[in-house]
XYZ file of C-alpha atoms in Angstrom:
338
model
C 0.000 0.000 0.000
C 1.494 3.330 -1.033
C 2.185 6.005 1.516
C -0.643 8.406 2.263
C 1.706 11.201 1.228
C 1.354 10.186 -2.414
C -1.152 12.507 -4.004
C -3.283 10.824 -6.609
C -3.578 12.732 -9.861
C -7.068 13.533 -10.916
C -8.868 15.183 -13.782
C -10.607 18.238 -12.465
C -13.159 19.367 -14.982
C -14.598 22.572 -13.595
C -17.364 24.228 -15.489
C -17.410 27.926 -14.812
C -20.439 29.496 -16.395
C -20.637 33.197 -17.006
C -23.260 35.515 -18.336
C -22.927 38.676 -20.248
C -24.551 42.025 -19.721
C -27.899 43.032 -21.200
C -26.168 43.801 -24.502
C -25.896 40.016 -25.065
C -22.171 40.128 -25.783
C -20.034 37.223 -24.652
C -17.925 38.098 -21.616
C -14.391 38.215 -23.045
C -12.362 39.616 -20.169
C -9.199 37.577 -19.532
C -9.164 34.934 -16.841
C -6.539 35.238 -14.112
C -5.156 31.738 -13.535
C -2.744 30.922 -10.708
C -1.309 27.543 -9.689
C 0.378 27.520 -6.267
C 2.429 24.726 -4.721
C 0.688 23.952 -1.425
C 3.985 23.143 0.319
C 6.462 25.772 -0.897
C 3.957 28.536 -1.639
C 5.634 29.220 -4.996
C 3.272 29.924 -7.865
C 2.923 30.560 -11.579
C 0.275 32.813 -13.132
C -1.326 33.328 -16.515
C -3.809 35.947 -17.741
C -5.594 34.989 -20.942
C -8.923 35.203 -22.708
C -8.187 32.823 -25.577
C -4.954 30.831 -25.287
C -1.615 31.006 -23.525
C 1.115 29.243 -21.606
C 3.114 30.082 -18.476
C 5.797 28.132 -16.625
C 7.460 28.543 -13.251
C 7.873 27.022 -9.778
C 8.129 23.593 -11.391
C 4.624 23.991 -12.826
C 3.230 24.768 -16.261
C -0.184 26.253 -17.091
C -1.654 25.872 -20.577
C -4.983 27.473 -21.508
C -6.810 27.255 -24.817
C -10.274 28.028 -26.137
C -12.528 25.122 -27.122
C -15.279 25.314 -29.742
C -18.302 27.222 -28.483
C -21.696 25.598 -27.885
C -25.034 27.196 -28.854
C -26.620 29.350 -26.172
C -29.896 28.530 -24.418
C -31.900 30.809 -26.739
C -31.711 32.698 -30.010
C -30.994 35.957 -28.183
C -28.279 34.426 -26.000
C -24.548 34.390 -26.812
C -22.952 30.971 -27.341
C -21.537 29.007 -24.447
C -17.837 29.835 -24.384
C -15.474 27.060 -23.288
C -11.832 27.170 -22.181
C -9.627 24.314 -21.086
C -6.801 24.762 -18.582
C -4.087 22.178 -17.936
C -1.698 22.265 -14.976
C 1.430 20.109 -15.281
C 4.286 19.325 -12.908
C 7.739 19.601 -14.505
C 9.812 18.194 -11.612
C 8.702 14.557 -11.650
C 7.580 14.786 -8.011
C 4.209 14.393 -6.334
C 2.649 17.836 -5.951
C -0.302 19.310 -4.073
C -1.481 22.386 -5.975
C -4.026 25.105 -5.259
C -5.571 26.285 -8.525
C -7.365 29.631 -8.689
C -9.292 30.877 -11.710
C -10.794 34.357 -11.458
C -12.909 36.590 -13.658
C -12.619 40.267 -12.720
C -15.916 42.159 -12.667
C -17.384 44.963 -10.590
C -20.212 43.147 -8.790
C -21.071 45.803 -6.198
C -24.836 46.277 -6.308
C -25.425 42.846 -7.808
C -27.270 40.025 -6.017
C -25.800 36.686 -4.995
C -28.407 33.922 -5.307
C -28.096 31.461 -2.440
C -30.752 29.190 -3.991
C -33.992 29.500 -5.974
C -35.741 31.302 -3.115
C -33.222 33.693 -1.570
C -30.486 36.145 -2.497
C -28.182 38.665 -0.836
C -26.778 41.990 -2.114
C -23.064 42.152 -2.887
C -21.313 44.994 -1.050
C -17.674 46.168 -1.172
C -17.010 43.986 1.899
C -18.806 40.853 0.660
C -16.971 37.526 0.481
C -19.527 34.865 -0.431
C -18.453 31.224 -0.684
C -20.524 28.395 -2.155
C -19.799 24.767 -1.251
C -23.270 23.229 -1.073
C -24.263 23.638 -4.714
C -22.044 23.025 -7.770
C -22.697 26.552 -9.035
C -22.790 30.166 -7.899
C -25.093 32.754 -9.488
C -24.998 36.569 -9.449
C -27.317 39.008 -11.244
C -27.346 42.812 -11.774
C -30.371 45.092 -11.186
C -31.044 45.107 -14.942
C -30.019 42.612 -17.605
C -28.384 39.227 -17.598
C -26.236 37.882 -14.779
C -23.345 35.522 -14.252
C -23.110 31.900 -13.068
C -20.077 29.786 -12.172
C -20.284 26.019 -11.702
C -18.412 22.740 -11.257
C -19.145 19.707 -13.444
C -21.301 17.228 -11.470
C -19.143 14.162 -12.173
C -15.860 15.552 -10.851
C -14.712 14.694 -7.284
C -12.955 18.023 -6.847
C -12.680 19.870 -3.550
C -13.588 23.439 -4.407
C -14.801 26.848 -3.297
C -16.900 29.040 -5.578
C -16.430 32.639 -4.476
C -18.276 35.869 -5.282
C -17.071 39.238 -4.041
C -16.988 42.853 -5.150
C -14.116 42.123 -7.554
C -15.760 39.243 -9.445
C -16.055 35.461 -9.353
C -13.368 32.889 -8.679
C -12.915 29.145 -8.442
C -10.457 27.701 -5.925
C -9.702 24.006 -6.482
C -7.314 21.605 -4.742
C -5.635 19.226 -7.169
C -2.954 16.548 -7.031
C -0.204 15.855 -9.563
C 1.818 12.629 -9.674
C 4.034 10.844 -12.221
C 2.024 7.704 -11.405
C -0.937 9.121 -13.324
C -1.897 7.335 -16.533
C -1.836 8.871 -20.010
C -2.776 12.568 -19.958
C -3.005 12.468 -16.151
C 0.703 11.807 -15.785
C 1.791 14.716 -13.552
C -1.155 16.726 -14.886
C -4.703 17.861 -14.175
C -7.196 19.458 -16.542
C -9.849 22.096 -15.918
C -12.605 23.037 -18.354
C -14.411 26.360 -17.969
C -17.804 27.142 -19.509
C -19.200 30.647 -19.966
C -22.907 31.225 -20.640
C -25.746 33.696 -20.047
C -28.289 33.634 -17.186
C -31.655 35.406 -17.194
C -31.444 38.098 -14.528
C -35.152 37.795 -13.659
C -34.976 34.115 -12.662
C -31.227 33.881 -12.049
C -30.735 30.664 -10.076
C -33.537 28.793 -11.851
C -32.225 29.749 -15.278
C -28.660 28.831 -14.293
C -29.890 25.388 -13.213
C -31.874 24.934 -16.436
C -28.740 25.621 -18.489
C -26.699 23.371 -16.188
C -29.142 20.507 -16.793
C -29.018 21.132 -20.536
C -25.220 21.021 -20.659
C -25.049 17.823 -18.572
C -28.167 15.825 -19.544
C -26.695 12.428 -18.631
C -26.013 13.537 -15.056
C -29.703 14.315 -14.545
C -31.254 11.437 -16.470
C -33.913 9.748 -14.361
C -32.947 6.164 -13.538
C -35.019 5.368 -10.427
C -38.614 5.381 -11.638
C -40.430 4.747 -8.337
C -41.421 7.887 -6.452
C -41.092 8.045 -2.678
C -38.723 8.670 0.194
C -35.699 6.584 1.172
C -35.820 4.648 4.462
C -32.653 3.694 6.324
C -31.911 2.562 9.885
C -35.550 2.611 10.981
C -38.016 -0.295 11.429
C -40.286 -0.250 8.405
C -43.232 -1.651 10.375
C -43.200 1.428 12.635
C -43.643 3.955 9.841
C -46.650 6.230 10.463
C -46.845 7.029 6.735
C -45.565 4.055 4.666
C -47.255 5.428 1.541
C -44.614 8.187 1.489
C -41.780 5.675 0.988
C -40.584 3.745 -2.066
C -37.096 2.570 -1.060
C -35.995 0.605 2.003
C -32.251 0.221 2.441
C -32.200 -2.671 4.877
C -33.921 -6.002 5.385
C -34.546 -8.491 4.057
C -36.323 -8.837 7.405
C -39.949 -7.694 7.071
C -39.716 -7.624 3.285
C -43.353 -8.785 3.210
C -44.371 -5.483 4.821
C -42.458 -3.619 2.114
C -44.225 -5.597 -0.602
C -47.654 -4.937 0.881
C -47.000 -1.179 0.922
C -45.290 -0.825 -2.444
C -41.820 -0.285 -0.969
C -38.752 -1.748 -2.654
C -36.389 -3.704 -0.379
C -32.661 -3.123 -0.924
C -30.536 -5.121 1.581
C -27.636 -3.176 3.032
C -24.299 -4.726 2.024
C -20.968 -3.481 3.331
C -18.442 -4.922 0.907
C -15.382 -4.047 2.958
C -14.320 -1.700 5.724
C -11.445 -1.115 8.074
C -11.924 0.372 11.534
C -9.414 1.436 14.184
C -10.757 1.810 17.714
C -8.677 4.569 19.277
C -7.810 4.637 22.971
C -8.884 8.292 23.192
C -10.849 10.819 21.176
C -8.578 13.387 19.438
C -9.517 17.060 19.584
C -8.173 18.106 16.168
C -6.054 16.897 13.245
C -2.693 17.359 14.965
C -3.940 15.591 18.066
C -5.300 12.774 15.881
C -1.842 12.268 14.347
C -0.292 12.236 17.815
C -2.910 9.763 19.054
C -2.196 7.487 16.107
C 1.519 7.515 16.953
C 0.607 6.586 20.525
C -1.608 3.812 19.203
C 1.182 2.375 17.075
C 3.783 2.658 19.835
C 1.703 1.212 22.680
C 2.251 -2.546 22.817
C -0.826 -2.936 24.987
C -2.895 -1.714 22.051
C -1.314 -4.080 19.532
C -3.545 -6.449 17.608
C -4.332 -9.480 19.779
C -6.240 -11.564 17.255
C -8.510 -11.604 14.249
C -11.846 -13.363 14.675
C -13.308 -14.391 11.294
C -17.004 -15.129 11.116
C -18.120 -17.034 8.056
C -14.767 -16.682 6.329
C -11.132 -17.779 6.228
C -7.887 -15.872 5.693
C -6.354 -16.231 2.248
C -2.578 -16.813 2.639
C -1.800 -16.111 -1.028
C -3.889 -13.108 -2.116
C -3.169 -9.899 -0.197
C -4.600 -7.095 -2.382
C -3.783 -3.780 -0.647
C -3.238 -5.211 2.847
C -1.229 -8.059 4.345
C -3.942 -10.654 3.776
C -7.427 -11.145 2.374
C -10.565 -12.689 3.821
C -12.601 -15.131 1.763
C -16.252 -15.133 2.818
C -19.330 -17.075 1.810
C -22.797 -15.909 2.801
C -25.629 -18.441 2.600
C -27.973 -16.888 5.153
C -29.122 -13.445 3.908
C -29.571 -12.284 7.507
C -26.156 -13.426 8.715
C -23.186 -11.108 9.346
C -20.063 -12.270 7.518
C -16.597 -10.803 8.016
C -13.892 -10.545 10.638
C -13.422 -8.530 13.809
C -10.155 -7.385 15.341
C -9.454 -7.387 19.067
C -6.835 -4.994 20.481
């Protein structure tokens, strides 16, 4: 198993969606792109609206425009797309903070928290969005501006709106162990498109759904709530439910009430029972060192239940457990005593 210090490379496809003003012109101001090494603090920057390259601090940034997509209406400018690639040039594992910013005077605009609420942007505003994959701002008159992250990307990000404009902060990893175009590289794709200022957040979502139709394709056809960790026979309103993650005990009750039964299966897990509860990250690291160094907390034995240790196949650990489950209600696995 590789050390936890190895940072796995990932493709970060961020979709930043912008709107133009009421004149329906595509927003063409340059993007300010900065890649900063999270350890050394050294950085490289690039300002570009179409294409460009910058190199420094053992990092390279390449930005280029991609073919535009049609807008959401005849009176809307096309969706403008730019791709940004960040590459390590040292051959080392790197943790990188990527910032992409569009400068715009947003004082007097509104920041839409969701479809029902919004807040005015003041000179002192610093609004950060982490709950939704997009941030939306609109002016008093005309079209507004949205910025979003692609739904399929597991990127840790902040979407920020302030008086100076919108920005995306993303944490990415670069490693020479990456395959193909992910070898010491990560890629970011930015989308720019218009948002109706009258229905800002709703219109931004409608365009978001249109750009990513597969992400919002309906696959679960039954309508109802999801039940987990609660006895189904004690539900006061079973007609409100369509999915039961649990069972198969009382599956007959589910059938009688039109609820689908989906047995909970934990394929694999690993748990460490600590001797004390850490207060923060640094204390957690110290507690783990104590755990490893305390012989009294060493592993005493493994207790398989319904399985046997495989002496030949190890996978990512020191051994594997082969299990066979005949009884659907039985617990199969292994416990560790310390």
